[in-house]
Tab-separated table of C-alpha atoms in Angstrom:
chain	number	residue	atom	x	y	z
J	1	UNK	CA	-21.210	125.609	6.654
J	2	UNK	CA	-17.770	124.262	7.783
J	3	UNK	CA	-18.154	120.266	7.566
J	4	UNK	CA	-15.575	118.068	8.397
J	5	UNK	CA	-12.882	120.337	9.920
J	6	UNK	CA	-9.028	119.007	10.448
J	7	UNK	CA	-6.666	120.832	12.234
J	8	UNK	CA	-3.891	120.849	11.846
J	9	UNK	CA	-3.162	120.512	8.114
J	10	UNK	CA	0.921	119.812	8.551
J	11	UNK	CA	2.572	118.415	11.479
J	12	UNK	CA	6.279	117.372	11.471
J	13	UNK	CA	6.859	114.875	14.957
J	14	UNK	CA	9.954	113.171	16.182
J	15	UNK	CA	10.020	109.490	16.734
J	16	UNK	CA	8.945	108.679	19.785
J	17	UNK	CA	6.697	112.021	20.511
J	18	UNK	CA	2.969	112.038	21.056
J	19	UNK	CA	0.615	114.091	19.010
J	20	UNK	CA	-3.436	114.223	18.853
J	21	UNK	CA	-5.119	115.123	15.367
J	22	UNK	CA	-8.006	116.933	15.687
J	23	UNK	CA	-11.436	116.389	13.653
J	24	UNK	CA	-14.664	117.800	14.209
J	25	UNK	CA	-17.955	118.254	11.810
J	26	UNK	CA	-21.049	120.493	12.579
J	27	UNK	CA	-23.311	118.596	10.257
J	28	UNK	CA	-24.687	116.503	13.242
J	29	UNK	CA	-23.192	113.509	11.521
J	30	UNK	CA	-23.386	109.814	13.861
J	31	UNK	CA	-20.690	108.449	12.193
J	32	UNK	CA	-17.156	109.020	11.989
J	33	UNK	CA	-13.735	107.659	11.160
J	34	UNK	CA	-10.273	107.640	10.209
J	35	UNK	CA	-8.527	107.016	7.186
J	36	UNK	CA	-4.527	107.154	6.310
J	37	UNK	CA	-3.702	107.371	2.742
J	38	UNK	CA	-0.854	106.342	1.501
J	39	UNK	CA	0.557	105.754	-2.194
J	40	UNK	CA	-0.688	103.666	-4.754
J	41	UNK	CA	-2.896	102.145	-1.908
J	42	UNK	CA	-5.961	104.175	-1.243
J	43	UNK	CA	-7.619	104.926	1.935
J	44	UNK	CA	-7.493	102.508	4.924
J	45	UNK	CA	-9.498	102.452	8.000
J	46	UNK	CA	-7.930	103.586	10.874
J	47	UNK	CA	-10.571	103.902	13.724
J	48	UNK	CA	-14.769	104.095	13.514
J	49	UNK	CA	-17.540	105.848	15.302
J	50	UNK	CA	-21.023	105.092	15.647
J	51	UNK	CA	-22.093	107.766	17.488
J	52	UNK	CA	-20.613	109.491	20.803
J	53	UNK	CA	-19.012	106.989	23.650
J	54	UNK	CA	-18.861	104.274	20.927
J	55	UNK	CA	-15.339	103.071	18.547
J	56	UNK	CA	-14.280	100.399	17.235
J	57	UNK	CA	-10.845	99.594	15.024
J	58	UNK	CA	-10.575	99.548	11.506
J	59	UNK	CA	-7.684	97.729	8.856
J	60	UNK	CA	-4.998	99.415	10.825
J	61	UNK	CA	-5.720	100.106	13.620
J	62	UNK	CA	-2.455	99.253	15.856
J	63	UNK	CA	-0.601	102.729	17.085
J	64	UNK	CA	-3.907	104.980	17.409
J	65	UNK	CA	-6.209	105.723	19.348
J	66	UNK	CA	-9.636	107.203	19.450
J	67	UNK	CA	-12.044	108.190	21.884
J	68	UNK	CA	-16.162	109.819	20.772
J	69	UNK	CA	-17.090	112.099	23.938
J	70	UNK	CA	-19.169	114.018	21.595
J	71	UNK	CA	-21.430	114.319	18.627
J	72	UNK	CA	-18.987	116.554	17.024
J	73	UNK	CA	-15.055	115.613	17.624
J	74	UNK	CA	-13.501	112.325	17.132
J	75	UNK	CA	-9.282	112.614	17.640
J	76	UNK	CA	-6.990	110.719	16.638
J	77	UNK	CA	-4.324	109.939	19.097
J	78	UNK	CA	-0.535	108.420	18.062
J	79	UNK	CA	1.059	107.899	21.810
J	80	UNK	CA	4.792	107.129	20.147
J	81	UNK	CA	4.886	108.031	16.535
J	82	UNK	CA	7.103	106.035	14.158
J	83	UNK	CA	8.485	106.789	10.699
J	84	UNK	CA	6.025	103.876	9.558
J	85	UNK	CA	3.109	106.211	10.404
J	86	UNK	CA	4.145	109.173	7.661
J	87	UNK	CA	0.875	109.358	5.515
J	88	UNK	CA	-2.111	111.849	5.281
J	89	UNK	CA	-4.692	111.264	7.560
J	90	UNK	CA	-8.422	112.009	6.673
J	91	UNK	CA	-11.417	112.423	8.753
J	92	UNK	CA	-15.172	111.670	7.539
J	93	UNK	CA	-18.339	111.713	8.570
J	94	UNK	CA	-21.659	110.143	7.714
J	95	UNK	CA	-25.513	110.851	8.392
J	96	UNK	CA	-25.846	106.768	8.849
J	97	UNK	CA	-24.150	103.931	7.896
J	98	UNK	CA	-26.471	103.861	4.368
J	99	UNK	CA	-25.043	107.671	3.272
J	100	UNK	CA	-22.002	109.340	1.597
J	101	UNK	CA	-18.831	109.919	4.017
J	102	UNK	CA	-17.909	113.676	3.547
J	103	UNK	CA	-14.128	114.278	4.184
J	104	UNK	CA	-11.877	116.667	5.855
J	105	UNK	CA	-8.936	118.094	4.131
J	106	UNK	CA	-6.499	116.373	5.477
J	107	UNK	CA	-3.482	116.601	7.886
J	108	UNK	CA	0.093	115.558	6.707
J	109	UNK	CA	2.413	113.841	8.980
J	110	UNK	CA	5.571	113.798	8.583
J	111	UNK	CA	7.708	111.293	11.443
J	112	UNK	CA	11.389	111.718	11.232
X	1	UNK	CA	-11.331	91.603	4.500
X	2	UNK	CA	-13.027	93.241	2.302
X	3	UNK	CA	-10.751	94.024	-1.459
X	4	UNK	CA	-11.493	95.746	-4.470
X	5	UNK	CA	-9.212	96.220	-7.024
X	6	UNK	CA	-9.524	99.389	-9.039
X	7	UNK	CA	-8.572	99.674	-12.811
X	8	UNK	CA	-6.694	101.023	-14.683
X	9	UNK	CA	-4.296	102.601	-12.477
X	10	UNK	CA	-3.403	105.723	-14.297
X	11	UNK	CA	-5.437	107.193	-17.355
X	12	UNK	CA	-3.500	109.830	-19.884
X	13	UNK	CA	-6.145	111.442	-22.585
X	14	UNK	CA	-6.800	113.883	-25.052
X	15	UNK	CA	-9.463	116.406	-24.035
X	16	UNK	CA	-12.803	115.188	-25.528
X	17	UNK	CA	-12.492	111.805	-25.010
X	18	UNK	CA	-14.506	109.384	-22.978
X	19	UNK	CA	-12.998	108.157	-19.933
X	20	UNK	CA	-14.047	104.461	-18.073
X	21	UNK	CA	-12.953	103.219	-14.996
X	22	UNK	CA	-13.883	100.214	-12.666
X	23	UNK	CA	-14.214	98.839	-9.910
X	24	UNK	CA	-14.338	94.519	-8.584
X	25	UNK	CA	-14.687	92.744	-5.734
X	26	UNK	CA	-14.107	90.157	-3.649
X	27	UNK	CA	-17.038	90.883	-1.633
X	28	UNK	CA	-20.877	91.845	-1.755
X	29	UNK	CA	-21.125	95.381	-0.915
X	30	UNK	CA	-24.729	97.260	-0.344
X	31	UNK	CA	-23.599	100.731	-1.501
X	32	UNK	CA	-21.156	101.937	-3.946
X	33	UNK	CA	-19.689	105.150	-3.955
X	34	UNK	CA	-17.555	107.255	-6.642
X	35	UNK	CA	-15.071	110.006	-5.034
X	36	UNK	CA	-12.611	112.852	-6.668
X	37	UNK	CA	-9.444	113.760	-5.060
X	38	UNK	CA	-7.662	116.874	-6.167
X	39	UNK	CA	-3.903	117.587	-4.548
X	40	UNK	CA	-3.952	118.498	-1.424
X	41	UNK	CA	-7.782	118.266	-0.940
X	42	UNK	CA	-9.874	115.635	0.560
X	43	UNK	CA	-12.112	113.135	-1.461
X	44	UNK	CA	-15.471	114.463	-2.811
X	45	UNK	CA	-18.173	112.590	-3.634
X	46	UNK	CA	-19.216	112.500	-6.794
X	47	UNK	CA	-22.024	109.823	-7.341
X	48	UNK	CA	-23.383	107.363	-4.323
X	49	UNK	CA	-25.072	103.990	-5.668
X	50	UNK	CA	-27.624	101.983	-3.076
X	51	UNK	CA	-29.424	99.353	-5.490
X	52	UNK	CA	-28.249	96.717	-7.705
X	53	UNK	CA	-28.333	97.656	-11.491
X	54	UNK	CA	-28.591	100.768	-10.476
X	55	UNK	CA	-27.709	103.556	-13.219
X	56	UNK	CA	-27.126	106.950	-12.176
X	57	UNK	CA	-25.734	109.993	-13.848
X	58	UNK	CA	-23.965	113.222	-12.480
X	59	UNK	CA	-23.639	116.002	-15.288
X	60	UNK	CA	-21.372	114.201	-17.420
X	61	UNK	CA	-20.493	111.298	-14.978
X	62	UNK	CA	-22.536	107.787	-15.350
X	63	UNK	CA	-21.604	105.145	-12.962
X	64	UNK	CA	-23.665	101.963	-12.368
X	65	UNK	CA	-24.216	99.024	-9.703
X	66	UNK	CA	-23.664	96.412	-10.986
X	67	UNK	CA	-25.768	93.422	-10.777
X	68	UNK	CA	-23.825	90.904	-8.715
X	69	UNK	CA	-23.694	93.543	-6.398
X	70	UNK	CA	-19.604	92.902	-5.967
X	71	UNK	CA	-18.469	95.835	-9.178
X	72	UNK	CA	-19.282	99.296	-10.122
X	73	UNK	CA	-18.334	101.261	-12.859
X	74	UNK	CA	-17.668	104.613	-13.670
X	75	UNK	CA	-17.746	106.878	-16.946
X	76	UNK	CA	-16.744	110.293	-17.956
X	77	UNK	CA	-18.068	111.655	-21.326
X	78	UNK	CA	-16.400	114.385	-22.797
X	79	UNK	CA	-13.144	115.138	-20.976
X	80	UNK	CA	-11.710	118.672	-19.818
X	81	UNK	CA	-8.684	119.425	-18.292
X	82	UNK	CA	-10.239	120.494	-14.957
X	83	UNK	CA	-11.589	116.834	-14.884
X	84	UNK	CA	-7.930	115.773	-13.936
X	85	UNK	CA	-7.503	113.911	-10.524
X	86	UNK	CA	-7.251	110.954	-8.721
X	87	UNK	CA	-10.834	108.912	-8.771
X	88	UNK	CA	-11.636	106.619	-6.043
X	89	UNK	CA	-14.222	103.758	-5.846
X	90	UNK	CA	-15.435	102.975	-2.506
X	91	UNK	CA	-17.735	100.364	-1.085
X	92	UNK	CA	-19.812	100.075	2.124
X	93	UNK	CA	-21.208	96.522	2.966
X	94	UNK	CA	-24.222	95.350	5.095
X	95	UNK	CA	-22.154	94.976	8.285
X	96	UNK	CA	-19.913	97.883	8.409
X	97	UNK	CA	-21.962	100.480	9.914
X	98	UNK	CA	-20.043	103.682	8.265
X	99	UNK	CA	-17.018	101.661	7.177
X	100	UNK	CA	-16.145	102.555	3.843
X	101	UNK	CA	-13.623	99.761	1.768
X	102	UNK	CA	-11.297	102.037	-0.927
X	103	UNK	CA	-9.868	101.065	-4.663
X	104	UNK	CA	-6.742	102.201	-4.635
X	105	UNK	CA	-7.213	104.816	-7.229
X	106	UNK	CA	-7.292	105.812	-11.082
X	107	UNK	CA	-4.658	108.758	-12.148
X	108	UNK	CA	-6.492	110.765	-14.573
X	109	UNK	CA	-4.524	113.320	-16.550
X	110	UNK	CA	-5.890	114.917	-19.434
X	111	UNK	CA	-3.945	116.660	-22.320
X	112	UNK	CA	-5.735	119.719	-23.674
């Protein structure tokens, strides 16, 4: 039983280069989303899913983006990275909006 | 949008003790939700609250809903060293549809 799986789990980019994190849970989960984690500040909200073909932003939305065109997968896009956008990045997923988020473990950016 | 504020910060005990943390807000929220983040790993959840007053316990975990709907607490009886971690209040209110709202974390270290 795999979850929420995150690939990959260390990525290094330039400034200016594109990248897409990948995220994808077998649990047959509607929703899904993106969180960055930074220090001494929690988890934010990146992006949200409510099921496939639907998104919508979260806190911080501005540099990402998202598309659902399945059940299962939900990347996360950065189209010109910036040194601002070093964190870890989780991905979760939720029966409904009423039940526990279960996380991936995690992929750490580095942007130099 | 949506705050909570997370206390204290950082925890450093003797193994044995009893260990509290909280959770306040700014906001109503309909569920509350306790996490556990090792190093390197992804949040697990560790107790999910959906009522008001609501009191639940995990093995040696208690955490409670609390009344006004807008704080949660959490408590650890009995400390061992494999409890150490980073604990994470989250909230999810009536609008948000999957959208989970973070504390920004308690740093628990524990001293065998």
């Amino acid at each position: 039983n795999a979850g929420v799986t995150q690939t990959p789990k260390f990525q290094v980019l330039k400034t200016g280069q594109s990248m897409t994190l990948q995220c994808a849970q077998d649990m047959n989960h509607e929703y899904m989303s993106w969180y960055r984690q930074d220090p001494g500040m929690g988890l934010r909200l990146i992006h949200y899913s409510v099921g496939a073909g639907i998104t919508d932003q979260g806190e911080v939305p501005n540099g990402y983006n998202v598309s659902r065109s399945t059940t299962e997968d939900f990347p996360l896009r950065l189209l010109s990275a910036a040194p601002s956008q070093t964190s870890v990045y989780f991905c979760a997923s939720s029966l409904n909006r009423v039940t526990e988020a279960f996380f991936g473990q995690g992929t750490r950016l580095t942007v130099v | 949008g949506q705050q909570l504020n997370q206390s204290p910060q950082s925890m450093f005990i003797q193994e044995g003790e009893d260990v509290s943390m909280n959770c306040t807000s700014s906001s109503i929220f309909n569920t509350w939700l306790w996490y556990k983040q090792d190093p390197g790993e992804g949040p697990v959840l560790l107790i999910a609250l959906y009522k008001a007053g609501e009191l639940t316990s995990n093995g040696r975990l208690t955490a409670q809903f609390g009344i006004t709907r807008k704080d949660s607490f959490l408590n650890i009886s009995a400390s061992i060293p494999s409890d150490v971690g980073i604990y994470f209040c989250a909230g999810q209110g009536g609008t948000s549809y999957g959208k989970l709202t973070f504390g920004q974390g308690t740093i628990l270290t524990v001293h065998p």
